[in-house]
Amino acid sequence: MVLAAGSAACTLKNSGEPTAGQGPASARAGGGSAVLADGSATKVALVPGGAHPYFQPWKSAGADAKKTYRLGGVTFDETAEWDQQKQNNLLSTLAARGYNAFGVFGVSPTDINTTFADLKSQGLAVASLGSCPAGRNEADFCLSTDVELAAYKAAKAAIDAMGGKGTIVHLTGNNVDANTQLRIKGVARAVKESGGKAKLLQTVTDIDKDLQTAQKAVSDLLTAKGKQIQGIVSTAYNPAVAAADAVRSSGSRAKVVAIDDDAKILSSIRQGTVTATVVQNPVGQAKVGAWALALLQTKQCTMRTPGQSVDSGSFVVTKKNVTTYDRARRAKTDRLKKQFADDVLACG
């Protein structure tokens, strides 16, 4: 990224460790550096679109960010249903309670931009976490998995496990979700790169509502077309768990590549019934997101490119690295913080 003349990249500090006899780094202002001078007036709300296991790490990551960066508060709150109006109502309630920085996974990839614009008009710092809006992003930034790339990695892993040829199915989430469409593109790209050796038999959407829905869909699929399937790629959480269970119980020889690091999936990788999984970085989204939001809310930093999207990372996990993959994820989170300091934020 070309920096504006006279603007220096942000120096990354925030450990809270004393420096050269001065006060803790997190308590000092720094010229041209991403040092959070005082985050005590910043209250961050982390708000998923609804209940889903993916967001659970946001709770501990938010609590960690509050302690590390000495924020005035961090809360995790969600609506019982995936409903944009109900999420909007919750965000309004949180703002009325004094929360002034928001990390939000929007329910609607299109309507959420109106919500982001409304929050920003009130002088609040806003990040789109875990999912980027469709079209232009009206939040300050988006920190999310590059879902097309993650799906591509998953499909490549499945095709490789199949020996480079065979028929795969793709299990995924809500068909109208912009992320789902990007995942479909990622899988299609991997299939296309096989030069016709791998074929996509079917894409099954709208089965990530809950585990029961996914289990029925996978069971029906294996019953009807199991003999035709050499590989299963799941780019949504509940179908991934359902596929792992179904392949193990049915004795199917299909190579399964899942998503995220549910305990059942990791256990299945160790046992060999699941070939791989592609894990994401929700901890990095929440922790780095909260830190960046505090820098924006305190007006110490601004965005170099408002609405910029940043990939929070995705990682292929196999039997070889199932016990060590989290090291790579933690290292990615550290690099994300440096990326924000050097390239994403402009700090005075």
CSV table of C-alpha atoms in Angstrom, one decimal:
chain,number,residue,atom,x,y,z
A,1,MET,CA,0.0,0.0,0.0
A,2,VAL,CA,1.4,3.5,-0.9
A,3,LEU,CA,1.2,5.7,2.1
A,4,ALA,CA,0.3,9.4,1.9
A,5,ALA,CA,3.3,11.7,1.9
A,6,GLY,CA,4.5,12.5,5.4
A,7,SER,CA,2.5,9.8,7.1
A,8,ALA,CA,4.5,7.1,8.9
A,9,ALA,CA,3.5,3.5,9.4
A,10,CYS,CA,2.2,2.9,12.9
A,11,THR,CA,4.6,1.3,15.3
A,12,LEU,CA,3.0,-1.7,17.0
A,13,LYS,CA,2.9,-1.4,20.8
A,14,ASN,CA,0.3,-2.4,23.3
A,15,SER,CA,1.9,-5.0,25.5
A,16,GLY,CA,1.3,-3.0,28.6
A,17,GLU,CA,4.9,-3.6,29.6
A,18,PRO,CA,6.9,-0.7,31.1
A,19,THR,CA,9.4,0.9,28.7
A,20,ALA,CA,12.6,2.7,29.7
A,21,GLY,CA,11.2,3.7,33.1
A,22,GLN,CA,8.1,5.3,31.6
A,23,GLY,CA,4.5,4.3,32.2
A,24,PRO,CA,3.1,1.2,30.6
A,25,ALA,CA,2.9,1.3,26.8
A,26,SER,CA,-0.8,1.1,26.8
A,27,ALA,CA,-1.0,4.1,29.0
A,28,ARG,CA,1.2,6.4,26.9
A,29,ALA,CA,0.3,8.3,23.8
A,30,GLY,CA,2.8,7.9,20.9
A,31,GLY,CA,3.3,10.2,17.9
A,32,GLY,CA,2.7,8.2,14.8
A,33,SER,CA,2.3,4.9,16.6
A,34,ALA,CA,-0.5,2.5,17.3
A,35,VAL,CA,-0.3,2.8,21.0
A,36,LEU,CA,-3.7,3.0,22.7
A,37,ALA,CA,-3.1,5.9,25.0
A,38,ASP,CA,-6.2,5.4,27.1
A,39,GLY,CA,-8.9,2.9,26.3
A,40,SER,CA,-10.9,3.4,29.5
A,41,ALA,CA,-13.6,5.3,27.8
A,42,THR,CA,-14.1,2.8,25.0
A,43,LYS,CA,-16.8,0.2,25.5
A,44,VAL,CA,-16.9,-2.5,22.8
A,45,ALA,CA,-19.9,-4.6,21.9
A,46,LEU,CA,-19.3,-7.8,20.0
A,47,VAL,CA,-22.6,-8.7,18.3
A,48,PRO,CA,-23.1,-11.8,16.1
A,49,GLY,CA,-26.1,-12.1,13.8
A,50,GLY,CA,-27.6,-14.8,16.0
A,51,ALA,CA,-26.7,-17.9,18.1
A,52,HIS,CA,-24.0,-20.1,16.4
A,53,PRO,CA,-21.0,-22.0,17.8
A,54,TYR,CA,-18.6,-20.1,15.5
A,55,PHE,CA,-19.0,-17.0,17.7
A,56,GLN,CA,-18.3,-18.5,21.1
A,57,PRO,CA,-14.6,-17.7,21.0
A,58,TRP,CA,-15.5,-14.0,20.7
A,59,LYS,CA,-16.5,-14.1,24.4
A,60,SER,CA,-13.1,-15.1,25.7
A,61,ALA,CA,-11.2,-13.0,23.1
A,62,GLY,CA,-13.3,-10.0,24.1
A,63,ALA,CA,-12.6,-10.5,27.8
A,64,ASP,CA,-8.9,-10.9,26.9
A,65,ALA,CA,-8.9,-7.6,24.9
A,66,LYS,CA,-10.6,-5.8,27.7
A,67,LYS,CA,-7.8,-6.8,30.1
A,68,THR,CA,-4.9,-6.4,27.7
A,69,TYR,CA,-5.9,-3.0,26.4
A,70,ARG,CA,-7.6,-1.7,29.5
A,71,LEU,CA,-10.8,-1.0,27.8
A,72,GLY,CA,-13.8,0.5,29.7
A,73,GLY,CA,-15.9,-2.6,28.9
A,74,VAL,CA,-16.5,-5.4,26.4
A,75,THR,CA,-19.7,-7.3,26.1
A,76,PHE,CA,-20.9,-10.2,23.9
A,77,ASP,CA,-24.5,-10.1,23.0
A,78,GLU,CA,-26.7,-11.8,20.5
A,79,THR,CA,-30.4,-12.1,19.5
A,80,ALA,CA,-32.1,-15.5,19.8
A,81,GLU,CA,-33.1,-15.4,16.1
A,82,TRP,CA,-31.3,-14.4,12.9
A,83,ASP,CA,-33.4,-11.3,12.2
A,84,GLN,CA,-31.9,-8.0,11.0
A,85,GLN,CA,-34.5,-5.9,12.7
A,86,LYS,CA,-34.0,-7.6,16.0
A,87,GLN,CA,-30.2,-7.2,15.7
A,88,ASN,CA,-30.8,-3.5,14.9
A,89,ASN,CA,-32.9,-3.2,18.1
A,90,LEU,CA,-30.2,-4.8,20.1
A,91,LEU,CA,-27.5,-2.5,18.7
A,92,SER,CA,-29.7,0.5,19.6
A,93,THR,CA,-30.1,-0.8,23.1
A,94,LEU,CA,-26.4,-1.3,23.5
A,95,ALA,CA,-25.6,2.2,22.2
A,96,ALA,CA,-28.1,3.7,24.7
A,97,ARG,CA,-26.2,1.8,27.5
A,98,GLY,CA,-23.0,3.6,26.5
A,99,TYR,CA,-21.3,1.2,24.2
A,100,ASN,CA,-19.4,3.3,21.6
A,101,ALA,CA,-17.5,0.7,19.5
A,102,PHE,CA,-19.2,-2.2,17.7
A,103,GLY,CA,-17.9,-5.4,16.1
A,104,VAL,CA,-20.9,-6.8,14.2
A,105,PHE,CA,-21.7,-9.9,12.1
A,106,GLY,CA,-24.6,-8.6,10.2
A,107,VAL,CA,-27.7,-10.8,9.6
A,108,SER,CA,-28.4,-9.3,6.2
A,109,PRO,CA,-25.4,-8.7,3.9
A,110,THR,CA,-27.2,-5.9,2.2
A,111,ASP,CA,-29.3,-4.3,4.9
A,112,ILE,CA,-26.5,-4.2,7.4
A,113,ASN,CA,-24.8,-1.3,5.6
A,114,THR,CA,-27.8,0.9,6.6
A,115,THR,CA,-27.2,-0.2,10.2
A,116,PHE,CA,-23.5,0.5,10.0
A,117,ALA,CA,-24.1,4.0,8.5
A,118,ASP,CA,-26.6,4.8,11.3
A,119,LEU,CA,-24.2,3.8,14.0
A,120,LYS,CA,-21.4,5.8,12.5
A,121,SER,CA,-23.7,8.8,12.2
A,122,GLN,CA,-23.9,8.7,16.0
A,123,GLY,CA,-20.1,9.0,16.2
A,124,LEU,CA,-19.6,5.3,17.0
A,125,ALA,CA,-16.7,3.2,15.7
A,126,VAL,CA,-18.0,0.2,13.8
A,127,ALA,CA,-16.3,-3.0,12.4
A,128,SER,CA,-17.9,-5.7,10.3
A,129,LEU,CA,-16.5,-8.9,12.0
A,130,GLY,CA,-16.7,-12.4,10.6
A,131,SER,CA,-18.5,-11.3,7.4
A,132,CYS,CA,-18.2,-8.5,5.0
A,133,PRO,CA,-21.3,-6.7,3.6
A,134,ALA,CA,-22.4,-7.2,0.0
A,135,GLY,CA,-21.1,-4.3,-2.1
A,136,ARG,CA,-19.4,-1.3,-0.4
A,137,ASN,CA,-18.7,-1.6,3.3
A,138,GLU,CA,-20.1,1.2,5.4
A,139,ALA,CA,-18.4,0.1,8.5
A,140,ASP,CA,-14.9,1.4,9.3
A,141,PHE,CA,-13.4,-1.9,8.3
A,142,CYS,CA,-14.2,-5.5,7.8
A,143,LEU,CA,-12.1,-8.2,9.4
A,144,SER,CA,-13.3,-11.6,8.2
A,145,THR,CA,-12.3,-14.9,6.6
A,146,ASP,CA,-11.7,-14.6,2.9
A,147,VAL,CA,-14.4,-17.2,2.5
A,148,GLU,CA,-13.9,-17.8,-1.2
A,149,LEU,CA,-10.2,-18.6,-0.6
A,150,ALA,CA,-11.1,-20.8,2.4
A,151,ALA,CA,-13.6,-22.8,0.3
A,152,TYR,CA,-11.0,-23.1,-2.5
A,153,LYS,CA,-8.5,-24.5,0.0
A,154,ALA,CA,-11.1,-27.0,1.3
A,155,ALA,CA,-12.0,-28.2,-2.2
A,156,LYS,CA,-8.3,-28.5,-3.2
A,157,ALA,CA,-7.7,-30.6,-0.1
A,158,ALA,CA,-10.6,-32.9,-0.9
A,159,ILE,CA,-9.5,-33.3,-4.6
A,160,ASP,CA,-5.9,-34.1,-3.5
A,161,ALA,CA,-7.2,-36.7,-1.0
A,162,MET,CA,-9.2,-38.3,-3.8
A,163,GLY,CA,-6.1,-38.7,-5.9
A,164,GLY,CA,-6.9,-35.7,-8.1
A,165,LYS,CA,-10.1,-37.2,-9.6
A,166,GLY,CA,-13.6,-38.2,-8.7
A,167,THR,CA,-17.0,-36.6,-7.8
A,168,ILE,CA,-17.5,-34.3,-4.9
A,169,VAL,CA,-20.5,-32.6,-3.2
A,170,HIS,CA,-20.5,-29.3,-1.5
A,171,LEU,CA,-22.5,-28.7,1.7
A,172,THR,CA,-23.0,-25.1,2.7
A,173,GLY,CA,-25.2,-22.5,4.3
A,174,ASN,CA,-27.9,-20.0,3.4
A,175,ASN,CA,-28.2,-19.6,-0.3
A,176,VAL,CA,-29.0,-15.9,-0.2
A,177,ASP,CA,-25.9,-15.2,2.0
A,178,ALA,CA,-23.2,-13.4,0.0
A,179,ASN,CA,-20.6,-15.6,1.9
A,180,THR,CA,-22.3,-18.7,0.6
A,181,GLN,CA,-22.1,-17.5,-3.0
A,182,LEU,CA,-18.4,-16.8,-2.5
A,183,ARG,CA,-17.9,-20.2,-1.1
A,184,ILE,CA,-19.6,-21.8,-4.1
A,185,LYS,CA,-17.2,-19.8,-6.3
A,186,GLY,CA,-14.2,-21.0,-4.4
A,187,VAL,CA,-15.2,-24.7,-4.7
A,188,ALA,CA,-16.0,-24.2,-8.4
A,189,ARG,CA,-12.6,-22.8,-9.0
A,190,ALA,CA,-10.8,-25.7,-7.5
A,191,VAL,CA,-13.0,-28.1,-9.5
A,192,LYS,CA,-12.2,-26.2,-12.7
A,193,GLU,CA,-8.5,-26.3,-12.0
A,194,SER,CA,-8.6,-30.1,-12.0
A,195,GLY,CA,-9.1,-30.0,-15.8
A,196,GLY,CA,-12.2,-32.2,-15.8
A,197,LYS,CA,-10.7,-34.9,-13.5
A,198,ALA,CA,-12.9,-33.8,-10.6
A,199,LYS,CA,-16.6,-33.1,-11.0
A,200,LEU,CA,-19.1,-31.3,-8.7
A,201,LEU,CA,-22.1,-33.6,-8.4
A,202,GLN,CA,-24.2,-31.2,-6.3
A,203,THR,CA,-24.2,-28.2,-4.1
A,204,VAL,CA,-26.5,-28.4,-1.1
A,205,THR,CA,-27.5,-25.1,0.5
A,206,ASP,CA,-29.6,-23.9,3.4
A,207,ILE,CA,-28.6,-26.7,5.8
A,208,ASP,CA,-26.7,-24.8,8.4
A,209,LYS,CA,-29.7,-23.7,10.5
A,210,ASP,CA,-29.0,-26.3,13.1
A,211,LEU,CA,-27.4,-29.7,13.5
A,212,GLN,CA,-30.7,-31.7,13.0
A,213,THR,CA,-31.3,-30.0,9.7
A,214,ALA,CA,-27.8,-30.8,8.5
A,215,GLN,CA,-28.0,-34.4,9.7
A,216,LYS,CA,-31.1,-35.1,7.8
A,217,ALA,CA,-29.8,-33.5,4.6
A,218,VAL,CA,-26.5,-35.4,4.8
A,219,SER,CA,-28.3,-38.7,5.6
A,220,ASP,CA,-30.7,-38.2,2.6
A,221,LEU,CA,-27.8,-37.3,0.3
A,222,LEU,CA,-25.7,-40.4,1.2
A,223,THR,CA,-28.8,-42.7,0.9
A,224,ALA,CA,-29.7,-41.3,-2.5
A,225,LYS,CA,-26.2,-40.7,-4.0
A,226,GLY,CA,-23.6,-42.2,-1.7
A,227,LYS,CA,-22.1,-44.6,-4.2
A,228,GLN,CA,-21.4,-41.7,-6.6
A,229,ILE,CA,-19.6,-39.5,-4.0
A,230,GLN,CA,-15.8,-39.7,-3.6
A,231,GLY,CA,-15.5,-36.4,-1.7
A,232,ILE,CA,-17.5,-34.2,0.6
A,233,VAL,CA,-16.6,-30.5,1.1
A,234,SER,CA,-18.5,-28.7,3.8
A,235,THR,CA,-18.1,-25.0,4.1
A,236,ALA,CA,-20.6,-24.5,6.9
A,237,TYR,CA,-20.4,-25.6,10.5
A,238,ASN,CA,-23.4,-27.8,11.1
A,239,PRO,CA,-23.1,-29.7,7.8
A,240,ALA,CA,-19.4,-30.4,8.6
A,241,VAL,CA,-20.2,-32.0,11.9
A,242,ALA,CA,-23.1,-33.9,10.3
A,243,ALA,CA,-20.9,-35.2,7.5
A,244,ALA,CA,-18.2,-36.3,9.9
A,245,ASP,CA,-20.8,-38.3,11.9
A,246,ALA,CA,-22.5,-39.7,8.8
A,247,VAL,CA,-19.3,-41.0,7.1
A,248,ARG,CA,-18.1,-42.6,10.3
A,249,SER,CA,-21.4,-44.4,11.0
A,250,SER,CA,-22.2,-45.4,7.4
A,251,GLY,CA,-18.8,-46.7,6.6
A,252,SER,CA,-18.6,-44.4,3.5
A,253,ARG,CA,-15.2,-44.1,1.9
A,254,ALA,CA,-15.8,-40.5,0.8
A,255,LYS,CA,-13.0,-38.1,1.7
A,256,VAL,CA,-14.5,-35.4,4.0
A,257,VAL,CA,-13.1,-31.9,4.3
A,258,ALA,CA,-14.8,-29.9,7.0
A,259,ILE,CA,-14.8,-26.4,8.4
A,260,ASP,CA,-13.8,-25.1,11.8
A,261,ASP,CA,-12.4,-27.0,14.7
A,262,ASP,CA,-15.3,-28.7,16.5
A,263,ALA,CA,-14.1,-31.4,18.8
A,264,LYS,CA,-15.9,-34.1,16.8
A,265,ILE,CA,-14.2,-33.0,13.6
A,266,LEU,CA,-10.7,-32.9,15.2
A,267,SER,CA,-11.3,-36.3,16.7
A,268,SER,CA,-12.4,-37.6,13.3
A,269,ILE,CA,-9.2,-36.3,11.7
A,270,ARG,CA,-7.2,-38.2,14.3
A,271,GLN,CA,-9.2,-41.3,13.6
A,272,GLY,CA,-8.9,-40.9,9.9
A,273,THR,CA,-12.6,-40.6,9.1
A,274,VAL,CA,-12.2,-36.9,8.2
A,275,THR,CA,-9.4,-36.0,5.9
A,276,ALA,CA,-9.0,-32.3,6.8
A,277,THR,CA,-10.7,-29.2,8.0
A,278,VAL,CA,-10.3,-25.6,7.2
A,279,VAL,CA,-10.2,-23.6,10.4
A,280,GLN,CA,-10.9,-19.8,10.7
A,281,ASN,CA,-9.7,-17.2,13.2
A,282,PRO,CA,-12.6,-15.9,15.3
A,283,VAL,CA,-10.3,-15.1,18.2
A,284,GLY,CA,-8.2,-12.8,15.9
A,285,GLN,CA,-11.3,-11.2,14.6
A,286,ALA,CA,-12.5,-10.2,18.1
A,287,LYS,CA,-9.2,-9.4,19.7
A,288,VAL,CA,-7.6,-7.4,16.9
A,289,GLY,CA,-11.0,-6.0,16.0
A,290,ALA,CA,-11.6,-4.6,19.6
A,291,TRP,CA,-8.1,-3.1,19.7
A,292,ALA,CA,-8.5,-1.4,16.3
A,293,LEU,CA,-12.0,-0.1,17.2
A,294,ALA,CA,-10.6,1.4,20.4
A,295,LEU,CA,-7.9,3.3,18.4
A,296,LEU,CA,-10.6,4.6,16.1
A,297,GLN,CA,-13.1,5.5,18.8
A,298,THR,CA,-10.4,7.5,20.8
A,299,LYS,CA,-9.6,9.3,17.5
A,300,GLN,CA,-6.0,8.4,17.9
A,301,CYS,CA,-6.1,6.6,14.5
A,302,THR,CA,-8.2,6.8,11.3
A,303,MET,CA,-8.6,4.4,8.5
A,304,ARG,CA,-6.2,4.9,5.6
A,305,THR,CA,-8.9,3.3,3.4
A,306,PRO,CA,-12.4,3.5,5.0
A,307,GLY,CA,-14.3,0.3,4.7
A,308,GLN,CA,-11.2,-1.8,3.9
A,309,SER,CA,-11.5,-5.6,4.1
A,310,VAL,CA,-8.8,-7.6,5.8
A,311,ASP,CA,-8.5,-11.4,5.7
A,312,SER,CA,-8.4,-12.8,9.2
A,313,GLY,CA,-6.9,-16.1,7.9
A,314,SER,CA,-7.8,-19.7,7.2
A,315,PHE,CA,-5.8,-22.8,7.8
A,316,VAL,CA,-5.9,-26.4,6.4
A,317,VAL,CA,-5.7,-28.9,9.3
A,318,THR,CA,-4.8,-32.6,8.7
A,319,LYS,CA,-3.6,-35.4,10.8
A,320,LYS,CA,0.0,-34.1,10.4
A,321,ASN,CA,-0.7,-30.7,12.1
A,322,VAL,CA,-3.9,-31.4,14.1
A,323,THR,CA,-2.0,-30.9,17.4
A,324,THR,CA,0.0,-27.8,16.3
A,325,TYR,CA,-2.3,-25.8,14.0
A,326,ASP,CA,-3.3,-23.3,16.6
A,327,ARG,CA,0.3,-22.0,16.7
A,328,ALA,CA,-0.1,-20.9,13.1
A,329,ARG,CA,-3.4,-19.2,13.9
A,330,ARG,CA,-1.9,-17.3,16.9
A,331,ALA,CA,0.9,-16.2,14.7
A,332,LYS,CA,-1.6,-15.0,12.1
A,333,THR,CA,-3.3,-12.9,14.8
A,334,ASP,CA,0.0,-11.3,15.7
A,335,ARG,CA,0.6,-10.5,12.0
A,336,LEU,CA,-2.9,-9.1,11.7
A,337,LYS,CA,-2.2,-6.6,14.5
A,338,LYS,CA,1.0,-5.5,12.8
A,339,GLN,CA,-0.8,-5.3,9.5
A,340,PHE,CA,-3.4,-2.9,11.0
A,341,ALA,CA,-0.6,-0.8,12.6
A,342,ASP,CA,1.5,-0.7,9.4
A,343,ASP,CA,-1.0,-0.5,6.6
A,344,VAL,CA,-4.6,-0.2,7.7
A,345,LEU,CA,-4.6,2.5,10.3
A,346,ALA,CA,-3.1,6.0,10.1
A,347,CYS,CA,-2.2,7.1,13.6
A,348,GLY,CA,-1.1,10.6,14.7
